[in-house]
PDB file of C-alpha atoms and ligand atoms in Angstrom:
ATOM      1  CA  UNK A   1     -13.977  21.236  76.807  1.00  0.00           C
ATOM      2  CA  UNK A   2     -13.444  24.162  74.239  1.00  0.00           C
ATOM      3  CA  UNK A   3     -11.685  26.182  76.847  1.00  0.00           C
ATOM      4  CA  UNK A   4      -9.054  22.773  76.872  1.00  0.00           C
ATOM      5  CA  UNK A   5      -8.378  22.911  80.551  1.00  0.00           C
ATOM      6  CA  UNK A   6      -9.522  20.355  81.291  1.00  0.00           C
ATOM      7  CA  UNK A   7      -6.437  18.487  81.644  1.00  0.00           C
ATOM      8  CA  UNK A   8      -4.008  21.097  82.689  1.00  0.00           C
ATOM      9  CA  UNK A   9      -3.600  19.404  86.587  1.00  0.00           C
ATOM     10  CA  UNK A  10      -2.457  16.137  84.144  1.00  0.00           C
ATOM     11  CA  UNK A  11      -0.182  18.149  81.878  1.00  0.00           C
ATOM     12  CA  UNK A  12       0.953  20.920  83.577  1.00  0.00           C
ATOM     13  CA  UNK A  13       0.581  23.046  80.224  1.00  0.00           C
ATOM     14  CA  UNK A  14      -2.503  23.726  77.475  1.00  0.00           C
ATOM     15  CA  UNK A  15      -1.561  20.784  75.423  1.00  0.00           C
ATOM     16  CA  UNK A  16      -2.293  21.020  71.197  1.00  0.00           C
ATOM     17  CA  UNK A  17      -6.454  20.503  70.806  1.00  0.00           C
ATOM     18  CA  UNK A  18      -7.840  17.914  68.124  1.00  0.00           C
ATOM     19  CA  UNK A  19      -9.169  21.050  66.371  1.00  0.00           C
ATOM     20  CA  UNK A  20      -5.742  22.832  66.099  1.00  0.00           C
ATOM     21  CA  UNK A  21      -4.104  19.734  64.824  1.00  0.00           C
ATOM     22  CA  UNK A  22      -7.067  19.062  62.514  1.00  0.00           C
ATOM     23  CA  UNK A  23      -6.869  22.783  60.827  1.00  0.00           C
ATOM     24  CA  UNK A  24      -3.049  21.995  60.362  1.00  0.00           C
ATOM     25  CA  UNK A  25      -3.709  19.016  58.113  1.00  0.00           C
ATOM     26  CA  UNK A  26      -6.811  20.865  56.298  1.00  0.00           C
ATOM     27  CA  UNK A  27      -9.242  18.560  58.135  1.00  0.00           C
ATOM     28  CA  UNK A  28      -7.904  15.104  56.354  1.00  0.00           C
ATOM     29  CA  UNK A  29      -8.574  12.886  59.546  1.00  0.00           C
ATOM     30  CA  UNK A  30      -6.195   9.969  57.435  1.00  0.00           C
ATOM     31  CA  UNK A  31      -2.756  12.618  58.248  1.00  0.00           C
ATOM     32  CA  UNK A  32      -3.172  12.434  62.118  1.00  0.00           C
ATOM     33  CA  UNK A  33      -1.646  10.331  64.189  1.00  0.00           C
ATOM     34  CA  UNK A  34      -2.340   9.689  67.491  1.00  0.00           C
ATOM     35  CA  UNK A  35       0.465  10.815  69.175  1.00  0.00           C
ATOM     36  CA  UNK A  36      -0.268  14.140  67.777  1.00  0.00           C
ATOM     37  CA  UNK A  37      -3.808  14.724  69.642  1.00  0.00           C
ATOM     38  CA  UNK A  38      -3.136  12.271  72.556  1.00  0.00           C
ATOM     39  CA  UNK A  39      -0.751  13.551  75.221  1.00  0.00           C
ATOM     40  CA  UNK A  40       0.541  11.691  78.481  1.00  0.00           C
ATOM     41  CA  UNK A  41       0.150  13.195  81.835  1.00  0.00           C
ATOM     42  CA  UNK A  42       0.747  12.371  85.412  1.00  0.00           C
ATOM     43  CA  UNK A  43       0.171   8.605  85.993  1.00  0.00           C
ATOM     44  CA  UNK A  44       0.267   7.520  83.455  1.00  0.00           C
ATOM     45  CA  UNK A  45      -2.782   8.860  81.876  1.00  0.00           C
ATOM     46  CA  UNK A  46      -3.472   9.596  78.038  1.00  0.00           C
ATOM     47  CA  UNK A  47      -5.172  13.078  77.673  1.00  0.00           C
ATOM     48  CA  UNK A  48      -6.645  14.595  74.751  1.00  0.00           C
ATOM     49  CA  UNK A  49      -8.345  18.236  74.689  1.00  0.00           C
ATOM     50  CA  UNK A  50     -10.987  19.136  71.845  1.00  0.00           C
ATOM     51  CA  UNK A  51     -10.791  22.509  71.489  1.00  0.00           C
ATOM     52  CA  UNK A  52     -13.146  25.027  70.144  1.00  0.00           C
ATOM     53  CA  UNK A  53     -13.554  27.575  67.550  1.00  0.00           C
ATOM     54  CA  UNK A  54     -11.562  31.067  67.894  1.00  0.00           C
ATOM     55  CA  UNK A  55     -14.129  32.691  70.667  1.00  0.00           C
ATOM     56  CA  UNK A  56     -17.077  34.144  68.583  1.00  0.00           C
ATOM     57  CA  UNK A  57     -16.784  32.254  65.896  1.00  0.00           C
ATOM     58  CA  UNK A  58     -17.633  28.782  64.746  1.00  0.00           C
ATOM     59  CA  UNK A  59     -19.316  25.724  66.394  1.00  0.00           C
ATOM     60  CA  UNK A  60     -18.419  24.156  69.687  1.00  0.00           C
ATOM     61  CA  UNK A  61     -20.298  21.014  69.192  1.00  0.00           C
ATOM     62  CA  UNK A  62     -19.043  20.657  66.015  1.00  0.00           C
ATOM     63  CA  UNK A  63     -15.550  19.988  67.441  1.00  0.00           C
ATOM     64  CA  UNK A  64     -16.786  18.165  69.485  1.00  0.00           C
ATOM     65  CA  UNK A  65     -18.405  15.657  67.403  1.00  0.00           C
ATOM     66  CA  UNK A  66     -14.994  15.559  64.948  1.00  0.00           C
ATOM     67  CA  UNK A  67     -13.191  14.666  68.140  1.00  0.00           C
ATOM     68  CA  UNK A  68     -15.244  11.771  68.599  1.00  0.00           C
ATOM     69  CA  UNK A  69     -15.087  10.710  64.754  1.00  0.00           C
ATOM     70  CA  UNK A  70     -11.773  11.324  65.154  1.00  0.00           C
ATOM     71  CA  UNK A  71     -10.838   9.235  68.097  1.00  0.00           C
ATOM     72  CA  UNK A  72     -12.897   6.620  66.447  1.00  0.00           C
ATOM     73  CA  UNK A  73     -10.832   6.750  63.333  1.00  0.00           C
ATOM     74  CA  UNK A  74      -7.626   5.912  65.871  1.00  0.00           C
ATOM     75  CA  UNK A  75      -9.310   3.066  67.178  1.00  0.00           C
ATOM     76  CA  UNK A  76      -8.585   4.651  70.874  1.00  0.00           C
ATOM     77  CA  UNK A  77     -12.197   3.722  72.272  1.00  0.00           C
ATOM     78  CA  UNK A  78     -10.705   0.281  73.179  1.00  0.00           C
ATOM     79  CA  UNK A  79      -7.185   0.844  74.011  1.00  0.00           C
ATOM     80  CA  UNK A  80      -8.218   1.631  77.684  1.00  0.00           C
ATOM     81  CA  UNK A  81      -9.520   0.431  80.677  1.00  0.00           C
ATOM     82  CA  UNK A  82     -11.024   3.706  81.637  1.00  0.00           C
ATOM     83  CA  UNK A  83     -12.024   6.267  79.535  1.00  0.00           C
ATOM     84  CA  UNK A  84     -13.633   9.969  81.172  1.00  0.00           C
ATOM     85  CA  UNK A  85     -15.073  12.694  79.238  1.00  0.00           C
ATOM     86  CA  UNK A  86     -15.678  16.136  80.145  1.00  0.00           C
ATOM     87  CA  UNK A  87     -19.040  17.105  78.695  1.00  0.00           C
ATOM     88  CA  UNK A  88     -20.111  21.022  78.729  1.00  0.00           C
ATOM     89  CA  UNK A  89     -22.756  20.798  81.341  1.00  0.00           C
ATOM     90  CA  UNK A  90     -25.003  23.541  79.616  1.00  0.00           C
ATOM     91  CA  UNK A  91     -25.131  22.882  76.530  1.00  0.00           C
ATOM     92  CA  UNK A  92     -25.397  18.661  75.529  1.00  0.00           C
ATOM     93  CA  UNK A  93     -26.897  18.671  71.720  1.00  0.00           C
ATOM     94  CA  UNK A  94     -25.687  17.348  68.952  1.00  0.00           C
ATOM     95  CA  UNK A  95     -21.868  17.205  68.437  1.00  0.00           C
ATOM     96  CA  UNK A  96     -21.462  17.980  72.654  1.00  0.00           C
ATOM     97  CA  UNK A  97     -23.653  15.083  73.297  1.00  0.00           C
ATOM     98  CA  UNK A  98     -21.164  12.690  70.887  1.00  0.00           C
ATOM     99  CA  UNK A  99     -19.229  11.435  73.591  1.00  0.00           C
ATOM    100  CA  UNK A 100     -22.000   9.676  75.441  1.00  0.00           C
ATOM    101  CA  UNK A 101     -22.903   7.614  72.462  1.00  0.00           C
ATOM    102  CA  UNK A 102     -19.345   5.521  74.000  1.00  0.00           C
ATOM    103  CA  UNK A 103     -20.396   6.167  77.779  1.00  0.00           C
ATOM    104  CA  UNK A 104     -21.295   3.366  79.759  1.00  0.00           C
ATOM    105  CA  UNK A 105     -21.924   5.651  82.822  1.00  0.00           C
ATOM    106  CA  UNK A 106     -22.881   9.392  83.750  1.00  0.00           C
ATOM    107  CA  UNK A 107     -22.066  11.320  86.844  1.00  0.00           C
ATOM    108  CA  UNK A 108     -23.402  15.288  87.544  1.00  0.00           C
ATOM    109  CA  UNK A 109     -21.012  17.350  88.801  1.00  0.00           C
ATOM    110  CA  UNK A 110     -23.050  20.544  89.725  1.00  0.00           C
ATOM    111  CA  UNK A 111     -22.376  22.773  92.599  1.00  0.00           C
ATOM    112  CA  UNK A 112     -25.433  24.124  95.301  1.00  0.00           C
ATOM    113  CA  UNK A 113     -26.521  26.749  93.162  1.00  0.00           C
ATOM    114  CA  UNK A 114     -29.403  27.430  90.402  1.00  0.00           C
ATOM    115  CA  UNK A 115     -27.785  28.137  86.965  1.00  0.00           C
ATOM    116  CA  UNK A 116     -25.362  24.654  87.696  1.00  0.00           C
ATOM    117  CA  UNK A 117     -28.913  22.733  88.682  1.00  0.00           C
ATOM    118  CA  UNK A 118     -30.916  24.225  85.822  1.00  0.00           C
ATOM    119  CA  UNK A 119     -27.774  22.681  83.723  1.00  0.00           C
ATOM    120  CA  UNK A 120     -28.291  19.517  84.392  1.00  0.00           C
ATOM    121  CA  UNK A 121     -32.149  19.554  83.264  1.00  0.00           C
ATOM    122  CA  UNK A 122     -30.641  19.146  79.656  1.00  0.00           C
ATOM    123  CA  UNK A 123     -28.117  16.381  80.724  1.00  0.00           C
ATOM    124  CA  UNK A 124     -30.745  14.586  82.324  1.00  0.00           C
ATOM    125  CA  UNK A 125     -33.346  15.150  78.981  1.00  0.00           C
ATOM    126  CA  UNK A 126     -30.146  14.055  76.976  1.00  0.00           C
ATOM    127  CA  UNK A 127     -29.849  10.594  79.002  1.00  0.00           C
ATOM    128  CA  UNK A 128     -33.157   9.896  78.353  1.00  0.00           C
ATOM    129  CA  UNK A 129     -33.393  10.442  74.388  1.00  0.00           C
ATOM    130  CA  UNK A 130     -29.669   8.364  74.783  1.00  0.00           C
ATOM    131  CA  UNK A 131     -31.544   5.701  76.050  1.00  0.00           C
ATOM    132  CA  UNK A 132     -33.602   4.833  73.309  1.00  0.00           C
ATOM    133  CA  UNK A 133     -30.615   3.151  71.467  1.00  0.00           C
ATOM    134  CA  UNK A 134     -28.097   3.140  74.026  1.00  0.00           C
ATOM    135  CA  UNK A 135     -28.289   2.264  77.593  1.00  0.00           C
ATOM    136  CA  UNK A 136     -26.799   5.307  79.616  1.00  0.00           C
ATOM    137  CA  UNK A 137     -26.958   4.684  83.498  1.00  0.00           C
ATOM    138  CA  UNK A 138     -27.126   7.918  85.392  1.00  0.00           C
ATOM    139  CA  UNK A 139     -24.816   7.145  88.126  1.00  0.00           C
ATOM    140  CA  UNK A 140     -25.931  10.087  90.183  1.00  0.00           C
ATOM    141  CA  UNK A 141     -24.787  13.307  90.999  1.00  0.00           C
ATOM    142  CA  UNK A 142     -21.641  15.003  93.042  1.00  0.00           C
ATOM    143  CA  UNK A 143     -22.020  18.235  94.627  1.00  0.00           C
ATOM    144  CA  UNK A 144     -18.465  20.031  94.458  1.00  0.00           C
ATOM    145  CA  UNK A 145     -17.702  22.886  96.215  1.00  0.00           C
ATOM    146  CA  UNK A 146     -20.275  23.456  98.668  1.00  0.00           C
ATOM    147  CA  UNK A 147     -20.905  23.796 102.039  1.00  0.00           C
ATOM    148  CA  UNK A 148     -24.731  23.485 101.694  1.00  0.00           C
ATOM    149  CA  UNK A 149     -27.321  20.929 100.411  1.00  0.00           C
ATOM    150  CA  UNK A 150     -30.412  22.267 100.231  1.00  0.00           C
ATOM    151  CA  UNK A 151     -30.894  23.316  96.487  1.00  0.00           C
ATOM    152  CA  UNK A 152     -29.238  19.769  95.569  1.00  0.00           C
ATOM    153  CA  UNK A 153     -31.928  17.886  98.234  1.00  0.00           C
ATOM    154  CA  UNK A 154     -34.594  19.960  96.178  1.00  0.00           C
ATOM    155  CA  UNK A 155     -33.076  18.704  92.625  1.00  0.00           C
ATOM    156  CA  UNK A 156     -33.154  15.336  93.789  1.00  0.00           C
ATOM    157  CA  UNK A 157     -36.057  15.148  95.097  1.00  0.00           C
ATOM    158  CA  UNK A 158     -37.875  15.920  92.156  1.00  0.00           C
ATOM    159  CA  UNK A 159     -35.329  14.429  89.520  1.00  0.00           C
ATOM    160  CA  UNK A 160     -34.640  11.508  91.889  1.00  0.00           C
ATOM    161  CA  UNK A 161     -31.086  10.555  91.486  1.00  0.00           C
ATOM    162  CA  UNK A 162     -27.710   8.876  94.014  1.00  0.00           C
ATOM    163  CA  UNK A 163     -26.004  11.901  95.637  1.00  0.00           C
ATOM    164  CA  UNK A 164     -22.491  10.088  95.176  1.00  0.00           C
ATOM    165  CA  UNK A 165     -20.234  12.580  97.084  1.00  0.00           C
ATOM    166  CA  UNK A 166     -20.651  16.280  98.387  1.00  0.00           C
ATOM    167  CA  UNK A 167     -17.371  18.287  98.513  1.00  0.00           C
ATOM    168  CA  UNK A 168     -16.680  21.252 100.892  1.00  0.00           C
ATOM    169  CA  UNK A 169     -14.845  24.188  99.421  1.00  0.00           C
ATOM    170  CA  UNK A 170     -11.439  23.244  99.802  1.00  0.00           C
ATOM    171  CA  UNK A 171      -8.937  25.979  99.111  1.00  0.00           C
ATOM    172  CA  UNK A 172      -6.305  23.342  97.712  1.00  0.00           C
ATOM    173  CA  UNK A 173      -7.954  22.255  94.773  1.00  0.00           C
ATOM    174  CA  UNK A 174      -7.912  26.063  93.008  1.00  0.00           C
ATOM    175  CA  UNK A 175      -3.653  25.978  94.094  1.00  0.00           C
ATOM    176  CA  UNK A 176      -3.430  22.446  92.805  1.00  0.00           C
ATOM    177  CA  UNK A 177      -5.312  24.212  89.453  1.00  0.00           C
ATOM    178  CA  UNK A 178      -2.929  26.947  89.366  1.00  0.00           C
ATOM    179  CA  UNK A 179       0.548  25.036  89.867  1.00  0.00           C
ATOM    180  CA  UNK A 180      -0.927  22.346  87.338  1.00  0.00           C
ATOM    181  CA  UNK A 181      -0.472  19.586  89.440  1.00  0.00           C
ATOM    182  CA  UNK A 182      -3.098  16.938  90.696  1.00  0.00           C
ATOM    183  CA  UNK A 183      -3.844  16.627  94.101  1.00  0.00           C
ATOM    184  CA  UNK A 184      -2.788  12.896  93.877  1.00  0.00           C
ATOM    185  CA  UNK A 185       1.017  14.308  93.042  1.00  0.00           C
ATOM    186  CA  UNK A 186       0.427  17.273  95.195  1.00  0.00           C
ATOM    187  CA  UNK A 187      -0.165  14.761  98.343  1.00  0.00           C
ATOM    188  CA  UNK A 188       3.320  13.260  97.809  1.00  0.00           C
ATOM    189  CA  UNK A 189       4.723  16.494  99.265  1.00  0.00           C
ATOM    190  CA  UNK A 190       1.842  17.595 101.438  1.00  0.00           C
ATOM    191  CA  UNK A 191       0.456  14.429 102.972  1.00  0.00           C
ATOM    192  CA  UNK A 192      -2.400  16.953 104.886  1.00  0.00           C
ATOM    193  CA  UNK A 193      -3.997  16.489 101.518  1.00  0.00           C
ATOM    194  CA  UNK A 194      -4.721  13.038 101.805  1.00  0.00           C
ATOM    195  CA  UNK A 195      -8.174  13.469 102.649  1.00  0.00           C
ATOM    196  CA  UNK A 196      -8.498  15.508  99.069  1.00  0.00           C
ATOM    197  CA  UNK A 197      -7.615  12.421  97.722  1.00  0.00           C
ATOM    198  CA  UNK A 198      -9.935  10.345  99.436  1.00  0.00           C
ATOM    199  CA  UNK A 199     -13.192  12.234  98.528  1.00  0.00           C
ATOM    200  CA  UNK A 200     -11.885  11.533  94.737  1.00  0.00           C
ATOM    201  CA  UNK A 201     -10.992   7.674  95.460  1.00  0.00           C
ATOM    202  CA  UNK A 202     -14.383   6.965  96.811  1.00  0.00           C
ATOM    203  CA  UNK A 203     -16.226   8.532  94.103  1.00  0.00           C
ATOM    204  CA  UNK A 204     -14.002   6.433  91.288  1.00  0.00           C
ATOM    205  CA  UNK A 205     -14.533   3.381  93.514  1.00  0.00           C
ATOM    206  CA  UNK A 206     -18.654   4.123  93.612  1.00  0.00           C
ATOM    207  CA  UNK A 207     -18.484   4.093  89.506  1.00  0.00           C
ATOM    208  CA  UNK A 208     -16.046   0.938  89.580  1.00  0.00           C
ATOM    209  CA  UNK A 209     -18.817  -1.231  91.673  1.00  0.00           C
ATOM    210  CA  UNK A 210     -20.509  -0.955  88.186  1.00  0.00           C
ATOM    211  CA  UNK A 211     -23.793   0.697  89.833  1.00  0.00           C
ATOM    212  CA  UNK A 212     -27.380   0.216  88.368  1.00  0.00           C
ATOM    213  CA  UNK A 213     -27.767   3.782  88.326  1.00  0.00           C
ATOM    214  CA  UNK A 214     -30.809   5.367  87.052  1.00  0.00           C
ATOM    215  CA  UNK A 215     -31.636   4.618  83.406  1.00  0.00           C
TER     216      UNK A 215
HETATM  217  N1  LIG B   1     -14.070  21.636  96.090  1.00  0.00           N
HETATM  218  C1  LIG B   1     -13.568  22.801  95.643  1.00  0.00           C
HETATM  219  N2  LIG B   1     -13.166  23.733  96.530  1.00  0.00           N
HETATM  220  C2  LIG B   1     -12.700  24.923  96.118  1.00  0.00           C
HETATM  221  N3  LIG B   1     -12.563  25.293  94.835  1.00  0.00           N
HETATM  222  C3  LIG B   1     -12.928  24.413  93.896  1.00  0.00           C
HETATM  223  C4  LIG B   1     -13.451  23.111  94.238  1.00  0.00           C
HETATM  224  N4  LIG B   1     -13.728  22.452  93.087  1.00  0.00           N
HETATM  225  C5  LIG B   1     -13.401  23.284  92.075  1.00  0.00           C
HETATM  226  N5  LIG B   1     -12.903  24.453  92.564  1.00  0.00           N
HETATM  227  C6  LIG B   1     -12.424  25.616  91.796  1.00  0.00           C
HETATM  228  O1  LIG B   1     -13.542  26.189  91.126  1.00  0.00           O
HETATM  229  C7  LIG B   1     -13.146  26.662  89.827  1.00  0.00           C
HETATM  230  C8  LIG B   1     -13.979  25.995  88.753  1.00  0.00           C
HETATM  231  O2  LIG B   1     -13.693  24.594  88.759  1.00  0.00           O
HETATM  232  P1  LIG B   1     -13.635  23.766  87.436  1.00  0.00           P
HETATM  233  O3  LIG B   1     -12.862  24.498  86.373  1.00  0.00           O
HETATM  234  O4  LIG B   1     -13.206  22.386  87.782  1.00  0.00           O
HETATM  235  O5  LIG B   1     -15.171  23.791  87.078  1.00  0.00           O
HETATM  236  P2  LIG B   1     -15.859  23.307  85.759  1.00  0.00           P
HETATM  237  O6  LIG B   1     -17.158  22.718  86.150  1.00  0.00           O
HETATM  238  O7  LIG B   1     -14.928  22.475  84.937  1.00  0.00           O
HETATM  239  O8  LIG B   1     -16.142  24.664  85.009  1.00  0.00           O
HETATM  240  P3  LIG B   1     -16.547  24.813  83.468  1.00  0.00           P
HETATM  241  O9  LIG B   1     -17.948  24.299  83.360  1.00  0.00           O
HETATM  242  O10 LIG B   1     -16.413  26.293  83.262  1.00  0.00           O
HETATM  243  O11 LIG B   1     -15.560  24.003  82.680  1.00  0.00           O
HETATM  244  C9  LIG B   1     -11.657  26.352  89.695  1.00  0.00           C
HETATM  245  O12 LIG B   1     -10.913  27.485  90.033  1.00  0.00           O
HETATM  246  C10 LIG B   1     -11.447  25.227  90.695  1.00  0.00           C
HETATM  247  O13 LIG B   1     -10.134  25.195  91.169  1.00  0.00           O
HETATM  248 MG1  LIG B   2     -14.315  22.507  83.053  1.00  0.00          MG
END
């Protein structure tokens, strides 16, 4: 994500982007190393953040195409077992639509209201052109926070998709945010948060079963 927060819960800090470490070397991909743009995090999880331009200037999806080149270049597509990406939801052309050239699966994340819906009209339209040279399941969609359905019942049922999870507004997950901690490391002191953590596990084990999903 330009705004590289992506990862904070991970980290616990905005770790270096790919773009900040790329305008250090004057762009030449063949100085970086990976341990410069991939950080570990909680877990044992690898992160890396993108970046963006300086705000009002520049191109978003450019970065985020030469994030893809460049994780290419480092070979990390197959050093893991499980690899996420946080796409923009508004805005999927060209260098914000790289990543899902190496997805295998997509999931929605979109809350109950319009502007998040309307957002995943391009997503969708983007999984479709995808599939003409790359088969991109559309696992479904999660609706996170809300406390109603409706406008989500209405998306579906006209751009029929799985609704893999809803999530309730749950007042942890902006303090879990803030103290840049996951809810998974959170739980180990607070173990009233173990239902957090179980709205998150059955989602990941939804995408594990390897789903047809809608192509
Ligand atoms: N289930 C939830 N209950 C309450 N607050 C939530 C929930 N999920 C997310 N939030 C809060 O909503 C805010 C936005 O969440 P988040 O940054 O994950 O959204 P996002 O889709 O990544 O946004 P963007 O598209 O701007 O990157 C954050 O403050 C986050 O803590
Ligand atoms: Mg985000």
């Amino acid at each position: 994500d330009p705004k590289h927060d992506s990862t904070f819960t991970l980290t616990g800090f905005l770790i270096p982007t790919i773009i900040d470490t790329l305008q250090s070397k004057n762009y030449h991909f063949e100085d970086i190393w990976s341990q410069k743009v991939i950080h570990k995090g909680y877990g044992g999880v690898d992160w890396v953040e993108a970046g963006g331009p300086p705000a009002g200037a520049g191109c978003g999806g450019y970065v985020g195409g030469e994030t893809v080149k460049l994780l290419k270049e480092l070979n990390a597509f197959y050093q893991y077992d499980i690899i996420l990406f946080d796409v923009l939801g508004d805005v999927v052309w060209g260098g914000f639509a790289a990543p899902l050239n190496y997805a295998n699966y997509c999931l929605i994340i979109t809350d109950n209201g319009f502007d998040a819906l309307f957002a995943a009209n391009p997503i969708t339209a983007s999984i479709k052109e995808k599939a003409r040279t790359h088969p991109l399941p559309l696992t479904g969609l999660v609706g996170n926070p809300t406390s109603k359905k409706n406008l989500i019942n209405k998306y579906v049922e006209t751009c029929p998709m799985p609704v893999i999870k809803v999530l309730p507004l749950i007042e942890n997950i902006p303090i879990s945010r803030v103290k840049g901690k996951t809810l998974f490391e959170m739980v180990g002191s607070q173990p009233s948060l173990n239902y957090v953590c179980e709205y998150y596990l059955n989602i990941t084990d939804q995408i594990l079963s390897q789903p047809e999903g809608i192509v």
